XYZ file of N, CA and C in Angstrom:
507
model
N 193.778 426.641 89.726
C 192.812 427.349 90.521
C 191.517 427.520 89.740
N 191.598 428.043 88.675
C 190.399 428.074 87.586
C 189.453 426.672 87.601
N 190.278 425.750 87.734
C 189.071 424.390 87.623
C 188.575 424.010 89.297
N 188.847 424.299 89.905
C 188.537 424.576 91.467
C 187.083 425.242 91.084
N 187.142 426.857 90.581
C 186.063 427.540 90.667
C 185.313 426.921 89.650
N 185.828 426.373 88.417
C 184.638 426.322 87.639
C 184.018 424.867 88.325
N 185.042 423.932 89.064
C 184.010 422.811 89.510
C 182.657 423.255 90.243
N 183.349 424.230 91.183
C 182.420 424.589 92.222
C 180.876 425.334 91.569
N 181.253 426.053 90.183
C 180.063 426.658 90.114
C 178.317 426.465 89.556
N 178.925 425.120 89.496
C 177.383 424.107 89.273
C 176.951 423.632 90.112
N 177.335 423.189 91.540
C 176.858 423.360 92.744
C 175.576 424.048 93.813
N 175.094 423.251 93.653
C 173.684 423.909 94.118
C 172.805 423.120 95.107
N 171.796 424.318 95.728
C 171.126 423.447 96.946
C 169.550 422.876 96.508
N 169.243 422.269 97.273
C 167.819 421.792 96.891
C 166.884 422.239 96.468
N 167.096 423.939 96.996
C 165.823 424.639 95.905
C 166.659 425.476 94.895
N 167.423 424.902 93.907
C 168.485 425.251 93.166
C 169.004 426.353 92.723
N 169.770 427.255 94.076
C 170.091 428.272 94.330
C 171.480 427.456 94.319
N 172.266 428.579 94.076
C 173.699 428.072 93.649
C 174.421 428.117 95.365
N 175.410 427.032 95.999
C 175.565 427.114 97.073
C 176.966 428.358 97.247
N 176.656 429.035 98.124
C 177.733 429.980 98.608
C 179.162 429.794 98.496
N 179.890 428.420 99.168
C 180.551 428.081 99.155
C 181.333 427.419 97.855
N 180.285 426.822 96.905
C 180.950 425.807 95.607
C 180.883 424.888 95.871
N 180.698 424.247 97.111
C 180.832 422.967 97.669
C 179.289 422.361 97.275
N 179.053 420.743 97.195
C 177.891 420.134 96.788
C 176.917 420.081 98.278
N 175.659 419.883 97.924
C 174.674 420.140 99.322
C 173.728 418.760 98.929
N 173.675 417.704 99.804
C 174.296 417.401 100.715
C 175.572 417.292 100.685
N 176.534 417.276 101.757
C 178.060 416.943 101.841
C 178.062 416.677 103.373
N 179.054 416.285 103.282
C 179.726 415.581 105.055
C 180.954 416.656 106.055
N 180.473 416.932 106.458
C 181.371 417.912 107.707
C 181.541 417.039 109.048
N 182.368 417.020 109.460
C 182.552 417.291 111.270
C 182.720 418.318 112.186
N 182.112 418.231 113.242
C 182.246 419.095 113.844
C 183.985 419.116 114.846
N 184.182 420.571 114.828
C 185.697 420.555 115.340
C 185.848 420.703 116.450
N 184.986 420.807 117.225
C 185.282 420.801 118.930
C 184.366 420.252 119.796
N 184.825 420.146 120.738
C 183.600 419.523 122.030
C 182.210 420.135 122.341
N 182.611 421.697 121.873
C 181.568 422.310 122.278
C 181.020 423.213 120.949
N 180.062 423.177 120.442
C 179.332 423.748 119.059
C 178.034 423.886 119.540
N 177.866 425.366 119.101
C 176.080 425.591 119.410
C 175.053 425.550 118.387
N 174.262 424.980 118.597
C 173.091 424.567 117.122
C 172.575 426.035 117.593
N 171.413 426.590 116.484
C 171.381 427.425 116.612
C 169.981 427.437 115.400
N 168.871 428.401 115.921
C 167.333 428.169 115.108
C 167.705 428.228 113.852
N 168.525 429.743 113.558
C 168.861 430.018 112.220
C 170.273 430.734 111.956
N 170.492 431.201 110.678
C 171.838 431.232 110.093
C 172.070 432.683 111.141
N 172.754 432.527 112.127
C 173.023 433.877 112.751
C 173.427 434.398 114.007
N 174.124 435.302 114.623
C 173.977 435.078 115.792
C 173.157 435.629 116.985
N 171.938 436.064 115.940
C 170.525 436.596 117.029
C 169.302 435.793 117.009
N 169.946 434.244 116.280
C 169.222 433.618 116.703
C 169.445 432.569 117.935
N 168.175 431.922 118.568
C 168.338 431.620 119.928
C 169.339 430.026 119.994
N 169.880 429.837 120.730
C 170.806 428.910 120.917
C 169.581 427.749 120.897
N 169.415 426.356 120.428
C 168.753 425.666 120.607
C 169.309 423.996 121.396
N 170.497 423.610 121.014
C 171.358 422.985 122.299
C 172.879 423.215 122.207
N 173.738 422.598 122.355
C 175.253 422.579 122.222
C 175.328 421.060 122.102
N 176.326 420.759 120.798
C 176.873 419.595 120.773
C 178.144 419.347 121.921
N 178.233 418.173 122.128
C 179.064 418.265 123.064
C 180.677 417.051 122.131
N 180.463 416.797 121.103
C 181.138 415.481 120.554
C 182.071 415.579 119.850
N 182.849 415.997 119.555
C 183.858 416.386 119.016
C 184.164 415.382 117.489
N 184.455 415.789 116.787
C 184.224 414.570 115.738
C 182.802 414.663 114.955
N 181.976 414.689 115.398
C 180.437 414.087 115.153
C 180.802 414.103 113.660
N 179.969 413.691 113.118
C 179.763 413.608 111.548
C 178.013 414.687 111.329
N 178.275 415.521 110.590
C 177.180 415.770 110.423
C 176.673 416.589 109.081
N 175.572 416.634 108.492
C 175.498 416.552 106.784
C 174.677 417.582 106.809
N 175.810 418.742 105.556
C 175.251 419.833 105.528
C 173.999 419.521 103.932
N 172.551 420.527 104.678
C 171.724 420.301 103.441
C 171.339 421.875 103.099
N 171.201 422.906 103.525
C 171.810 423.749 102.987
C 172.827 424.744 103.773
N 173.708 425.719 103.165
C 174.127 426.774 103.452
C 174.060 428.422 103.306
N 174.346 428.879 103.774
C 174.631 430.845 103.598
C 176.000 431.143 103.556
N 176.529 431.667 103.511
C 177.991 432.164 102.775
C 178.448 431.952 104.343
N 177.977 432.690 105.566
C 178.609 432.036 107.015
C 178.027 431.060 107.679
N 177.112 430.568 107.302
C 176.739 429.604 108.166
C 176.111 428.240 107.286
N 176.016 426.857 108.070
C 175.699 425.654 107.171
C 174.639 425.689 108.326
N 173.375 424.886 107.546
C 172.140 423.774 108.220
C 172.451 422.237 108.228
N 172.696 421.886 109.071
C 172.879 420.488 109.323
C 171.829 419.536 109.637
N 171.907 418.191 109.194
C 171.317 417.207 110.122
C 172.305 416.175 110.921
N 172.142 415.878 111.708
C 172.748 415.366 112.896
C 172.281 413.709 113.237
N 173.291 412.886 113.851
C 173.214 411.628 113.656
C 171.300 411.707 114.517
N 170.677 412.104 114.744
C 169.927 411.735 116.022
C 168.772 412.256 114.475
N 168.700 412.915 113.330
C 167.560 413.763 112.830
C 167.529 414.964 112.939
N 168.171 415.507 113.742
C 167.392 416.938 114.103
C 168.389 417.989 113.321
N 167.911 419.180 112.822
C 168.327 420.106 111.886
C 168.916 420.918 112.762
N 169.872 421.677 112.737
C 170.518 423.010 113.213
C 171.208 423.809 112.511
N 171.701 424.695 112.706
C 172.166 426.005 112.199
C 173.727 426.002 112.607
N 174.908 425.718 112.670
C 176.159 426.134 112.699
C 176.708 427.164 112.192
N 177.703 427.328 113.017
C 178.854 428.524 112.245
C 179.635 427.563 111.024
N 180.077 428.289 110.442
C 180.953 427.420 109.068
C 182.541 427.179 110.235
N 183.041 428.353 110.718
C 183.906 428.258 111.366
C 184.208 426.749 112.959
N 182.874 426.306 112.595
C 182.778 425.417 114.049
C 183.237 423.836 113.179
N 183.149 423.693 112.188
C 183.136 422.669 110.817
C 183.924 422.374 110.345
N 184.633 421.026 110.059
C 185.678 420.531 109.726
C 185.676 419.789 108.407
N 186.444 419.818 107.263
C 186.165 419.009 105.945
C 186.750 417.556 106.391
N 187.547 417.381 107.482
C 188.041 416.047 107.722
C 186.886 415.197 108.083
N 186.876 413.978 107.650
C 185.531 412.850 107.540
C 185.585 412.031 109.362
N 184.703 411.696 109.432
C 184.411 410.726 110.384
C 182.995 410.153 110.061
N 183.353 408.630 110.755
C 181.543 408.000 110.871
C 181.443 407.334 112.092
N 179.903 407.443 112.323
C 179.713 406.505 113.635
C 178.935 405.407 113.156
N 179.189 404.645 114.648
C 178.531 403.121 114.587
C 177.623 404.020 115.578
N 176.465 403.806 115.167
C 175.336 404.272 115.754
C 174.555 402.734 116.262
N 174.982 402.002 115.777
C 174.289 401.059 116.353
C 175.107 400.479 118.289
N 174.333 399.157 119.158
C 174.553 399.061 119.805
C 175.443 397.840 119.894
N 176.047 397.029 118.690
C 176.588 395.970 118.797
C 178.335 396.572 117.800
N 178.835 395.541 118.038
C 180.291 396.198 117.482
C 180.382 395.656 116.393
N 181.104 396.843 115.064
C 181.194 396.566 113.393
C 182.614 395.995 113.580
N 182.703 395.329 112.568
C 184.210 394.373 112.366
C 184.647 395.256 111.717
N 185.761 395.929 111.583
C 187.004 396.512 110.888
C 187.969 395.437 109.951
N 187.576 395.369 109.032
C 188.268 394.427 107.925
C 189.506 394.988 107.220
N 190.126 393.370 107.053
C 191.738 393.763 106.483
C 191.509 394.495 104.456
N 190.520 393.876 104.156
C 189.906 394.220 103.012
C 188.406 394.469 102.895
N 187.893 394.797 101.545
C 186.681 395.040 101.403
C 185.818 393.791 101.126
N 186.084 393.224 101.830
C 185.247 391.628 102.463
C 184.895 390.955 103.584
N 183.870 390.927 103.697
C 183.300 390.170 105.189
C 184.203 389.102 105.297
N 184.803 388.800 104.032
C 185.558 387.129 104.740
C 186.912 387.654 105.035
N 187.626 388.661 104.430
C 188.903 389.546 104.604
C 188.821 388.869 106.575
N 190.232 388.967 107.330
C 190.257 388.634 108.477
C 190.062 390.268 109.451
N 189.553 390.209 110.404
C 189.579 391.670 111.245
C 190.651 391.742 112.010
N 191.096 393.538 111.534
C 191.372 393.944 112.174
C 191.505 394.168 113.499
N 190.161 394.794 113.736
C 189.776 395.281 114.782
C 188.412 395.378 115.038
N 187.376 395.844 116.176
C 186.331 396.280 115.877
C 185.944 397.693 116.671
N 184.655 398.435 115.898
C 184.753 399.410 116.384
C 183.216 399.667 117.284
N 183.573 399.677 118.319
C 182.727 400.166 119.525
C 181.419 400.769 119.213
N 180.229 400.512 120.396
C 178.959 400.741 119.916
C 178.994 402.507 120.109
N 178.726 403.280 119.259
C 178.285 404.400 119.492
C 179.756 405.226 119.514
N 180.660 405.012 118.918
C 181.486 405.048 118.595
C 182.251 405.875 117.420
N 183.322 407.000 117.787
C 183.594 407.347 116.159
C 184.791 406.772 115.616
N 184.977 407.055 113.962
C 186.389 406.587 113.486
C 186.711 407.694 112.683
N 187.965 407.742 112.141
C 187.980 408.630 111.164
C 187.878 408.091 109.852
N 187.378 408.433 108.557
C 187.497 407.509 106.974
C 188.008 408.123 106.312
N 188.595 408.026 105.606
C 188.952 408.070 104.538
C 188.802 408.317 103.318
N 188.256 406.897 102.716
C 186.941 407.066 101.602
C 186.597 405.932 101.772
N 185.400 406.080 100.823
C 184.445 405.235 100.320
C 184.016 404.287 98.817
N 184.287 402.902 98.824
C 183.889 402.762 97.822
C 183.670 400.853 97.571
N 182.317 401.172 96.955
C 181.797 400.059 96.435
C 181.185 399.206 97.712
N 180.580 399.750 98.223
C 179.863 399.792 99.744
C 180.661 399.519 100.610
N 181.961 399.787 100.709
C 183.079 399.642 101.968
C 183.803 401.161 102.344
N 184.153 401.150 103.535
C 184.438 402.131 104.036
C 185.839 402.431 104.618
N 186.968 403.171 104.043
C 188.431 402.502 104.314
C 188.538 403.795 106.089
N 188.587 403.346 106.508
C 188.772 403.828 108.094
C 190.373 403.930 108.707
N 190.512 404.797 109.530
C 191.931 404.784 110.397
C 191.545 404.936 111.463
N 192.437 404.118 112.837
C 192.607 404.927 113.815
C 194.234 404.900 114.463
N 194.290 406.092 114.430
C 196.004 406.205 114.376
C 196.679 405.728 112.880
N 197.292 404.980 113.459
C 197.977 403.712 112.547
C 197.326 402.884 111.633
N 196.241 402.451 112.578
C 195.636 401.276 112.282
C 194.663 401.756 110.704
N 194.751 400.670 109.848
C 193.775 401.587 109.172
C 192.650 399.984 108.990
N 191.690 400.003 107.975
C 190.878 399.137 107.620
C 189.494 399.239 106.855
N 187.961 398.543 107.046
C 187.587 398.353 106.372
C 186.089 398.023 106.748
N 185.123 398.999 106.522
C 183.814 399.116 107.089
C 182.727 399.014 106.257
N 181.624 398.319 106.273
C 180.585 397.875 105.467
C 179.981 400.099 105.467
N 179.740 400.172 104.289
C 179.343 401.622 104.235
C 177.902 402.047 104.803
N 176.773 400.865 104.688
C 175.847 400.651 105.233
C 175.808 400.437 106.507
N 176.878 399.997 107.243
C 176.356 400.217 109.058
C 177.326 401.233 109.641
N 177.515 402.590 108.867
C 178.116 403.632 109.732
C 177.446 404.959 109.072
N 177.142 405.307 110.092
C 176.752 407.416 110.085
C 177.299 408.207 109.447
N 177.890 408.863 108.604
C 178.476 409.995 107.885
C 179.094 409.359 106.342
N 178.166 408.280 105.791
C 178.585 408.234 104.094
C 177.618 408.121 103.258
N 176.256 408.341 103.609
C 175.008 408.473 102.524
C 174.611 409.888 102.063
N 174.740 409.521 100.841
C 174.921 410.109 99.439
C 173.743 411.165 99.539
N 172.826 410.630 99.763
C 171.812 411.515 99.841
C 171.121 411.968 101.298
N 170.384 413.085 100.968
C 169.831 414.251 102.166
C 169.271 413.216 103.419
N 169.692 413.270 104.326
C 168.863 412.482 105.915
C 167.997 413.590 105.827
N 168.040 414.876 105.910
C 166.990 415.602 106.212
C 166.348 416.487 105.697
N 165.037 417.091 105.558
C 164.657 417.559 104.225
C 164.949 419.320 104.706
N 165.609 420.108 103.716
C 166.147 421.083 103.705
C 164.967 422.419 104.283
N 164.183 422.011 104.368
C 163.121 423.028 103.960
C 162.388 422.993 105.733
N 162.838 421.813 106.222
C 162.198 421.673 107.698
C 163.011 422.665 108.430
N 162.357 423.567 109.363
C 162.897 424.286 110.543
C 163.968 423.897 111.452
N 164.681 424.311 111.548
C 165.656 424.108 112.601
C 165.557 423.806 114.133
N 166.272 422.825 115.320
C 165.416 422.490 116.196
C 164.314 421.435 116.184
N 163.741 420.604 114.827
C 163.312 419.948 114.878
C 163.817 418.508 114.560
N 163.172 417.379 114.959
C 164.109 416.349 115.015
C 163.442 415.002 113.944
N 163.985 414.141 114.040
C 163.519 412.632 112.882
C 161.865 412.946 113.435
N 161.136 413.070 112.519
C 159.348 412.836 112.564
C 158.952 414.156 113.018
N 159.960 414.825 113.033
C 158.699 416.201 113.459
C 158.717 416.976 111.699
């Protein structure tokens, strides 16, 4: 338990305030239900700004408060969550409109699996050496890390932008 806390306590957010949780900022969450309300700021008197509707989503916390995370969201736009709405289990999307090959290995020449649907989620696993080890159900396999939503390392969105706002604002 001791190396748990002491990992956690070098952990810090972008304006290097130590994060609430221990956990590193950026990091990868999903959201746990169909229905999650973004929200301006960390709280619940602030104004609702939409509801996710996606269950799964992948979305990357850049900073937190002891109850609540700031997210960015596959689309850009920053919001405010409950910690309680947030899942540590991984997912990524194919955000694009054509379908990614699911490989038997971490090689384009490896034979496919399967492929995974435009706009689409999976669940992963991990990550490594720009491949992405994926399941669905049973099935498991093998995703270029570069054409899916929820495994870059660093911030999509800059911590310091308002909540409610989206890619370019």
């Amino acid at each position: 338990m001791s190396a748990a806390v002491f990992a956690g306590a070098g952990q810090t957010m972008p304006d290097g305030r130590p994060t609430p949780s221990g956990q590193p900022v950026p990091r990868w969450l999903s959201l746990k239900s169909d229905e999650v309300r973004a929200r301006h700021g960390p709280g619940l008197d602030y104004r609702i700004l939409w509801e996710y509707r996606v269950r799964d989503l992948p979305v990357q916390v850049i900073a937190e408060t002891t109850e609540w995370r700031k997210i960015c969201d596959p689309d850009g736009a920053v919001a405010w969550v409950h910690r309680s709405v947030v899942s540590s289990r991984r997912s990524v999307l194919n955000r694009s409109d054509t379908e990614i090959g699911i490989h038997a290995r971490r090689s384009d020449t490896s034979p496919l699996r399967a492929r995974l649907s435009p706009h689409a989620l999976i669940s992963v696993d991990e990550c490594e050496q720009g491949w992405c080890e994926v399941r669905a159900g049973r099935r498991k396999g093998w995703v270029r890390q570069s054409e899916v939503f929820g495994t870059q390392e660093r911030a999509l969105c800059n911590a310091a932008r308002p909540a409610g706002t989206g890619r370019g604002s």
